[in-house]
mmCIF file of C-alpha atoms in Angstrom:
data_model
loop_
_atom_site.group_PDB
_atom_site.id
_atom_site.type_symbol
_atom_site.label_atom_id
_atom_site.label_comp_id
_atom_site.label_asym_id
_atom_site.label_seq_id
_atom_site.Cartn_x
_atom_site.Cartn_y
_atom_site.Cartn_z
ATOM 1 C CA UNK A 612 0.000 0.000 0.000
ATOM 2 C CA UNK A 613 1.098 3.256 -0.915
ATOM 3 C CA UNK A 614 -0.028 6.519 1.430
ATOM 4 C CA UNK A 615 0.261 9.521 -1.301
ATOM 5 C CA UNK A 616 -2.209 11.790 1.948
ATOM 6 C CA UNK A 617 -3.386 12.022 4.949
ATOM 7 C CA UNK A 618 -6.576 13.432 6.391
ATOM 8 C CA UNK A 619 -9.142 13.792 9.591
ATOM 9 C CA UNK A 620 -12.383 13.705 8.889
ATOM 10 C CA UNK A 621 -14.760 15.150 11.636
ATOM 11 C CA UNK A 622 -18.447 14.940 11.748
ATOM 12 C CA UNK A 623 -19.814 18.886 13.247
ATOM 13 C CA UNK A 624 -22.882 20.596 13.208
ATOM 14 C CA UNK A 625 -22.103 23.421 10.877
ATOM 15 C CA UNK A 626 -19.220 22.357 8.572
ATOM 16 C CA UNK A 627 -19.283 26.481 7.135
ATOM 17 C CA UNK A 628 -18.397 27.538 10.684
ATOM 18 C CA UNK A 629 -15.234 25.135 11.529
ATOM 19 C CA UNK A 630 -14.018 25.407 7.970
ATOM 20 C CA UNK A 631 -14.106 29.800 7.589
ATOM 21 C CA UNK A 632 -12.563 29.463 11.844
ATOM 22 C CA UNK A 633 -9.633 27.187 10.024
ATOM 23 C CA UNK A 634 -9.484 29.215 6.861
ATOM 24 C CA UNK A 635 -8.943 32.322 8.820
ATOM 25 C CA UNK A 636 -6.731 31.416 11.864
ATOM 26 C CA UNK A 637 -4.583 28.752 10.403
ATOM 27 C CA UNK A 638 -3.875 29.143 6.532
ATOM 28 C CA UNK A 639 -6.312 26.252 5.201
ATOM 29 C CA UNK A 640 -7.734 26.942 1.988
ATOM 30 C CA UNK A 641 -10.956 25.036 0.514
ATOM 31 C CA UNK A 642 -9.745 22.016 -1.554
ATOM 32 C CA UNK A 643 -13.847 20.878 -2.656
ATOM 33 C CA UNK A 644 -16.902 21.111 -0.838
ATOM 34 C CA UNK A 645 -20.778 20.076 -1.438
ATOM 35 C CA UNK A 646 -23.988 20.191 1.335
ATOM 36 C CA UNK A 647 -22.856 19.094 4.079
ATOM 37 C CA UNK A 648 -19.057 18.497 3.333
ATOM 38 C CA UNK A 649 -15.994 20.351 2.956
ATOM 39 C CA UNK A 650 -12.619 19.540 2.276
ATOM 40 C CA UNK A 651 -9.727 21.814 3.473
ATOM 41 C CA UNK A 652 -5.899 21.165 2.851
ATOM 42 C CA UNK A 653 -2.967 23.975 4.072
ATOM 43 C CA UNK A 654 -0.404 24.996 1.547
ATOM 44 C CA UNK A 655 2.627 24.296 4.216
ATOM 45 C CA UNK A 656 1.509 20.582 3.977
ATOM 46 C CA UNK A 657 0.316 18.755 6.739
ATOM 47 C CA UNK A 658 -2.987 16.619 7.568
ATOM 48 C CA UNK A 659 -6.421 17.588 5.397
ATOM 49 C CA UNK A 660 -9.366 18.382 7.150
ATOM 50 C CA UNK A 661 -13.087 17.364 6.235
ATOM 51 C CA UNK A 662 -15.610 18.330 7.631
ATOM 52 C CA UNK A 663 -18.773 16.533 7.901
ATOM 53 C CA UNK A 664 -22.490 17.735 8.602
ATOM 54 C CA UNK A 665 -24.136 15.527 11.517
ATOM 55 C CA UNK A 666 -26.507 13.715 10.079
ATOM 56 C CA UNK A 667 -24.708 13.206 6.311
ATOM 57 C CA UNK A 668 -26.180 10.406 4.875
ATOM 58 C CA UNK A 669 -22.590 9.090 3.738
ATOM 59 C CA UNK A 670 -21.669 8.772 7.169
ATOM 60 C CA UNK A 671 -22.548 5.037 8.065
ATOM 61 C CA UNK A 672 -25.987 4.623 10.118
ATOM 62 C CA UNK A 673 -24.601 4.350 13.957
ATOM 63 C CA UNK A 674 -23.262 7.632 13.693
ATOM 64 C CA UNK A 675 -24.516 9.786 11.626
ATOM 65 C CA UNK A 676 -26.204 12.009 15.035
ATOM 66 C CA UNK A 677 -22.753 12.168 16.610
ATOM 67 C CA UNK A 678 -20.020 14.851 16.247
ATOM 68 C CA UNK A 679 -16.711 15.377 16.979
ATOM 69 C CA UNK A 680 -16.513 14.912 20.766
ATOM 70 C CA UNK A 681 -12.777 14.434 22.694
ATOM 71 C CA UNK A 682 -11.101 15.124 19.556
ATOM 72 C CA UNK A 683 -7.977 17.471 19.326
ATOM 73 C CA UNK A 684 -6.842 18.684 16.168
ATOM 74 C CA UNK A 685 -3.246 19.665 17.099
ATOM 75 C CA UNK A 686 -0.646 21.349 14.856
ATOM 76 C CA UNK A 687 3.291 21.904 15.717
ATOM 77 C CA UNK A 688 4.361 25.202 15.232
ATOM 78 C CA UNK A 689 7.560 26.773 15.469
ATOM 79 C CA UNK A 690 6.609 29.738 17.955
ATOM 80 C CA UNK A 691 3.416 28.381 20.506
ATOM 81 C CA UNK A 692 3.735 31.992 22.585
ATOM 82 C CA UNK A 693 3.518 33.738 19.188
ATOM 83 C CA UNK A 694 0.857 32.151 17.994
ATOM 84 C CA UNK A 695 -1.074 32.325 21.199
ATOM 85 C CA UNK A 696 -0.729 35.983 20.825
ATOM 86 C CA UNK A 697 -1.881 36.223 17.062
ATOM 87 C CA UNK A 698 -4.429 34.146 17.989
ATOM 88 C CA UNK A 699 -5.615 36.348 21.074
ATOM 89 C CA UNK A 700 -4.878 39.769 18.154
ATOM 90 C CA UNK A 701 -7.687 38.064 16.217
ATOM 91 C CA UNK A 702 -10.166 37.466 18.559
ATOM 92 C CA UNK A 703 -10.034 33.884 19.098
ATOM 93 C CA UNK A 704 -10.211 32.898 22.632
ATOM 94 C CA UNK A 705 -7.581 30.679 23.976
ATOM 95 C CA UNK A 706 -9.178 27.793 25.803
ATOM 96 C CA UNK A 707 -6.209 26.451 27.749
ATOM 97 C CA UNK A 708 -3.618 28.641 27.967
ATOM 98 C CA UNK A 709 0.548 28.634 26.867
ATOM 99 C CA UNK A 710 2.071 25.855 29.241
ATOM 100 C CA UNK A 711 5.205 23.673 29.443
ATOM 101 C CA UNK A 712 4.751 19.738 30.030
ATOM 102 C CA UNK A 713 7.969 17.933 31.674
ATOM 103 C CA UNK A 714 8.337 15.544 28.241
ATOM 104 C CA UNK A 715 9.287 18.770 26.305
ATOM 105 C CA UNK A 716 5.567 19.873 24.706
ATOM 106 C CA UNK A 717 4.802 23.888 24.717
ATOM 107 C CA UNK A 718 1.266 23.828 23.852
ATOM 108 C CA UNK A 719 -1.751 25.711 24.033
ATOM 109 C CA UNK A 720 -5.233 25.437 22.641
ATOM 110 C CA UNK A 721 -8.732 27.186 21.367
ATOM 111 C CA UNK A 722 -11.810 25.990 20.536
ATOM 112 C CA UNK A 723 -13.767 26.003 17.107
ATOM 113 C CA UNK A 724 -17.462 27.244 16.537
ATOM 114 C CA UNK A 725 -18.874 23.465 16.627
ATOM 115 C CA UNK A 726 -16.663 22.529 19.810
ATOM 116 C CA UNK A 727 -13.457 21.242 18.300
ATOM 117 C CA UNK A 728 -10.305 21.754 20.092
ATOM 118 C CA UNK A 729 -7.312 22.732 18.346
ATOM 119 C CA UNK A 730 -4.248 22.625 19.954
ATOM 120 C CA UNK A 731 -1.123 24.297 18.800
ATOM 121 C CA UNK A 732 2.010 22.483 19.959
ATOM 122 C CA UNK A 733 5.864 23.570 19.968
ATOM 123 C CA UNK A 734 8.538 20.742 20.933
ATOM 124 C CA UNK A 735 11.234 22.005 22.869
ATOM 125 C CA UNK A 736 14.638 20.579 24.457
ATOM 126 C CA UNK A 737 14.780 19.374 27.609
#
């Protein structure tokens, strides 16, 4: 088997809202969408993102009523303090503020329109 990309899908209310919130904040641009389904990718590389409406009827039966629930979207980034504060610039609220874990992780995170966490991590030497 040959991998030639790699993407999340994640099943949200309102696919318009979690799409424009990664458009704007994080560089993705709009690959294809249709009702109900949009398909991001960032120019930097990287995971794609889809988004999925709840209730799509090409999600299989058991969960087509769920959503994205424990699920953090995290991206490494050169600078976590920077982008904290470009984040904060913008408007965007951080949900979990800049802090340091003991295995070397600088992270922080914010929260999408439909609930999604996305977490912006920095690795740094210990």
């Amino acid at each position: 088997m040959q991998i030639t990309s790699t993407a999340v899908a994640l099943t949200v209310e309102s696919t318009e809202a979690s799409a424009a919130f990664l458009q704007r904040h994080f560089g993705y641009t709009e690959r294809m969408s249709a009702d109900g389904f949009v398909s991001l990718g960032h120019p930097g590389g990287g995971v794609d993102v889809v988004y999925l409406r709840r209730g799509l009827e090409v999600l299989p039966e058991g969960q087509r009523d769920r959503v994205a629930d424990g699920v953090i979207l995290a991206f490494t980034v050169e600078d976590a303090a920077a982008e904290q504060e470009r984040l904060r610039a913008e408007g965007v609220a951080i949900t979990l503020p800049l802090r340091e874990e003991p295995w070397g992780e600088r992270l922080f995170q914010v929260t999408d329109p439909n609930g999604v966490l996305v977490e912006l991590v920095e690795w740094v030497q210990q």
